[in-house]
Amino acid sequence: CSKNAPNIRISVDINSEHVKMERVEWGNLDLYFFVDNIQQIPNNFNQHHWLTDKYVAVIADWRDIPDKLSLNQFTAESQIHLPISSSAADVIDNWLHEQNLYRSIQMIAQSYAVGGLISARSGLLFCAPLKVANQLVNMLPLKIIELPEGMPDLSLSILSHKLYDYHGSVKWL
């Protein structure tokens, strides 16, 4: 396998999953990152697991709150939500729904950085993958809180269209 990328361009776009899927089908994108367990993947797409990361929460370091939340404590906390899919669905809310529970979402953030900043100033709980939470804690007056037992992880996959498997860029990736 060559270490040199064959005519690869990288673009970071924030589009709905449907737009990305269409762009991959048309050959305008080689791949995109997909949140697992949120939406069905058509049979004509390849799925390659890329990353799994544990969800934690960040909260202002001045908040008096346990280092690990019970399920009741978690659902009682006012929270900031970052939709990671165009439907605003995520594995945390799906998991809560399966238990006939919900969380109290007070605000929607447009990015992890914005959610972290709002959490630091407001004291609202903000769920994030551990790798992101570690970065937020390094930049802002936040602390990491463990979430209840059984909380699902964030799982991301790379999707590509089977029609373009022979392309050099897809083979290289």
Tab-separated table of C-alpha atoms in Angstrom:
chain	number	residue	atom	x	y	z
A	1	CYS	CA	0.000	0.000	0.000
A	2	SER	CA	1.412	3.366	-1.020
A	3	LYS	CA	1.948	6.002	1.646
A	4	ASN	CA	1.205	8.784	-0.831
A	5	ALA	CA	-2.417	9.780	-1.201
A	6	PRO	CA	-3.608	9.470	-4.843
A	7	ASN	CA	-5.295	12.794	-5.625
A	8	ILE	CA	-7.147	13.004	-2.324
A	9	ARG	CA	-8.864	16.179	-1.227
A	10	ILE	CA	-10.193	16.495	2.288
A	11	SER	CA	-13.179	18.651	3.029
A	12	VAL	CA	-14.976	18.976	6.342
A	13	ASP	CA	-18.649	19.673	5.730
A	14	ILE	CA	-21.545	19.777	8.113
A	15	ASN	CA	-24.438	18.429	6.084
A	16	SER	CA	-27.335	16.134	6.765
A	17	GLU	CA	-26.677	12.422	6.435
A	18	HIS	CA	-28.934	12.317	3.357
A	19	VAL	CA	-26.917	15.000	1.534
A	20	LYS	CA	-23.656	13.224	2.345
A	21	MET	CA	-25.032	9.863	1.245
A	22	GLU	CA	-26.194	11.350	-2.080
A	23	ARG	CA	-22.810	13.008	-2.649
A	24	VAL	CA	-21.064	9.658	-2.050
A	25	GLU	CA	-23.516	7.894	-4.425
A	26	TRP	CA	-22.814	10.480	-7.134
A	27	GLY	CA	-19.051	10.124	-6.665
A	28	ASN	CA	-18.618	13.683	-5.363
A	29	LEU	CA	-17.373	12.393	-1.992
A	30	ASP	CA	-15.242	9.306	-1.418
A	31	LEU	CA	-16.487	8.766	2.119
A	32	TYR	CA	-18.078	10.308	5.130
A	33	PHE	CA	-18.150	9.735	8.866
A	34	PHE	CA	-21.328	8.228	10.181
A	35	VAL	CA	-22.730	7.958	13.715
A	36	ASP	CA	-23.516	4.287	14.303
A	37	ASN	CA	-26.841	3.110	15.710
A	38	ILE	CA	-28.757	6.204	14.598
A	39	GLN	CA	-29.760	5.508	11.014
A	40	GLN	CA	-29.927	2.532	8.643
A	41	ILE	CA	-27.096	2.037	6.167
A	42	PRO	CA	-28.113	1.034	2.628
A	43	ASN	CA	-26.703	-2.272	1.340
A	44	ASN	CA	-24.719	-0.531	-1.409
A	45	PHE	CA	-22.424	1.172	1.146
A	46	ASN	CA	-19.300	-0.165	2.823
A	47	GLN	CA	-19.089	0.470	6.552
A	48	HIS	CA	-15.712	0.502	8.324
A	49	HIS	CA	-15.665	1.027	12.065
A	50	TRP	CA	-13.439	4.018	12.850
A	51	LEU	CA	-13.765	5.096	16.476
A	52	THR	CA	-15.525	4.292	19.715
A	53	ASP	CA	-15.387	6.726	22.617
A	54	LYS	CA	-17.065	6.699	25.987
A	55	TYR	CA	-19.546	9.465	26.767
A	56	VAL	CA	-18.932	11.579	29.856
A	57	ALA	CA	-20.275	14.965	30.869
A	58	VAL	CA	-18.546	18.250	31.537
A	59	ILE	CA	-19.855	20.838	33.934
A	60	ALA	CA	-18.600	24.093	35.445
A	61	ASP	CA	-15.914	23.383	38.037
A	62	TRP	CA	-17.801	25.520	40.575
A	63	ARG	CA	-20.820	23.155	40.550
A	64	ASP	CA	-21.186	20.918	43.606
A	65	ILE	CA	-22.085	17.629	41.931
A	66	PRO	CA	-20.964	13.998	42.408
A	67	ASP	CA	-18.075	12.701	40.278
A	68	LYS	CA	-20.396	9.967	38.980
A	69	LEU	CA	-24.100	10.434	38.354
A	70	SER	CA	-26.839	7.925	38.992
A	71	LEU	CA	-29.539	7.596	36.353
A	72	ASN	CA	-31.924	9.698	38.449
A	73	GLN	CA	-29.304	12.416	38.978
A	74	PHE	CA	-28.500	12.460	35.268
A	75	THR	CA	-32.116	12.862	34.160
A	76	ALA	CA	-32.727	15.527	36.828
A	77	GLU	CA	-29.856	17.751	35.620
A	78	SER	CA	-30.575	20.563	33.162
A	79	GLN	CA	-28.476	19.939	30.073
A	80	ILE	CA	-27.026	21.308	26.866
A	81	HIS	CA	-27.480	19.106	23.793
A	82	LEU	CA	-25.326	18.925	20.672
A	83	PRO	CA	-27.232	17.152	17.876
A	84	ILE	CA	-24.800	14.879	16.051
A	85	SER	CA	-27.270	13.887	13.358
A	86	SER	CA	-29.700	15.885	11.254
A	87	SER	CA	-32.624	14.288	13.086
A	88	ALA	CA	-31.156	15.433	16.456
A	89	ALA	CA	-31.374	11.799	17.591
A	90	ASP	CA	-28.500	10.355	19.541
A	91	VAL	CA	-27.639	7.163	21.384
A	92	ILE	CA	-28.088	8.755	24.818
A	93	ASP	CA	-31.669	9.841	24.164
A	94	ASN	CA	-32.446	6.524	22.450
A	95	TRP	CA	-31.085	4.666	25.500
A	96	LEU	CA	-33.149	6.808	27.869
A	97	HIS	CA	-36.256	6.347	25.708
A	98	GLU	CA	-35.886	2.551	25.959
A	99	GLN	CA	-36.197	3.019	29.740
A	100	ASN	CA	-39.150	5.422	29.429
A	101	LEU	CA	-36.939	8.287	30.602
A	102	TYR	CA	-35.817	11.588	29.141
A	103	ARG	CA	-33.348	14.304	30.003
A	104	SER	CA	-34.051	17.969	30.546
A	105	ILE	CA	-32.480	19.748	27.563
A	106	GLN	CA	-32.357	23.494	28.181
A	107	MET	CA	-30.187	24.550	25.265
A	108	ILE	CA	-28.932	23.304	21.888
A	109	ALA	CA	-25.257	23.926	21.030
A	110	GLN	CA	-23.770	24.133	17.546
A	111	SER	CA	-20.395	22.613	18.463
A	112	TYR	CA	-18.557	20.963	21.321
A	113	ALA	CA	-16.537	24.150	21.910
A	114	VAL	CA	-19.691	26.262	22.185
A	115	GLY	CA	-21.380	23.673	24.429
A	116	GLY	CA	-18.343	23.612	26.708
A	117	LEU	CA	-18.253	27.397	26.949
A	118	ILE	CA	-21.957	27.560	27.785
A	119	SER	CA	-21.534	24.819	30.398
A	120	ALA	CA	-18.612	26.654	32.029
A	121	ARG	CA	-20.653	29.850	32.315
A	122	SER	CA	-24.098	28.443	33.099
A	123	GLY	CA	-23.408	25.299	35.127
A	124	LEU	CA	-25.520	23.163	32.760
A	125	LEU	CA	-24.421	19.567	32.184
A	126	PHE	CA	-22.998	18.850	28.714
A	127	CYS	CA	-22.421	15.301	27.409
A	128	ALA	CA	-19.413	14.768	25.167
A	129	PRO	CA	-17.095	11.964	24.100
A	130	LEU	CA	-14.203	11.551	26.560
A	131	LYS	CA	-11.564	12.691	24.042
A	132	VAL	CA	-13.497	15.920	23.438
A	133	ALA	CA	-14.216	16.393	27.151
A	134	ASN	CA	-10.493	16.174	27.958
A	135	GLN	CA	-9.815	18.972	25.471
A	136	LEU	CA	-12.630	21.109	26.886
A	137	VAL	CA	-11.323	20.678	30.450
A	138	ASN	CA	-7.871	21.831	29.284
A	139	MET	CA	-9.343	25.016	27.777
A	140	LEU	CA	-12.190	25.969	30.111
A	141	PRO	CA	-13.031	25.930	33.852
A	142	LEU	CA	-14.847	22.584	33.590
A	143	LYS	CA	-14.639	19.198	35.260
A	144	ILE	CA	-15.492	15.747	33.921
A	145	ILE	CA	-18.397	13.813	35.424
A	146	GLU	CA	-18.934	10.082	34.889
A	147	LEU	CA	-22.333	9.134	33.474
A	148	PRO	CA	-24.625	6.354	34.748
A	149	GLU	CA	-23.801	2.678	34.243
A	150	GLY	CA	-24.986	1.339	30.910
A	151	MET	CA	-24.685	4.656	29.055
A	152	PRO	CA	-23.889	3.772	25.419
A	153	ASP	CA	-20.655	4.858	23.752
A	154	LEU	CA	-20.288	7.085	20.722
A	155	SER	CA	-19.399	4.866	17.774
A	156	LEU	CA	-18.352	6.284	14.404
A	157	SER	CA	-17.869	4.515	11.099
A	158	ILE	CA	-16.552	5.522	7.708
A	159	LEU	CA	-18.983	4.944	4.846
A	160	SER	CA	-18.075	4.620	1.192
A	161	HIS	CA	-20.085	3.478	-1.819
A	162	LYS	CA	-19.360	-0.005	-3.202
A	163	LEU	CA	-19.648	1.347	-6.749
A	164	TYR	CA	-16.360	3.238	-6.295
A	165	ASP	CA	-14.319	0.535	-4.517
A	166	TYR	CA	-11.890	0.445	-7.448
A	167	HIS	CA	-10.988	4.161	-7.187
A	168	GLY	CA	-7.429	4.791	-6.031
A	169	SER	CA	-8.484	7.143	-3.271
A	170	VAL	CA	-10.935	4.631	-1.783
A	171	LYS	CA	-8.370	1.820	-1.978
A	172	TRP	CA	-5.791	4.073	-0.313
A	173	LEU	CA	-8.139	4.970	2.512
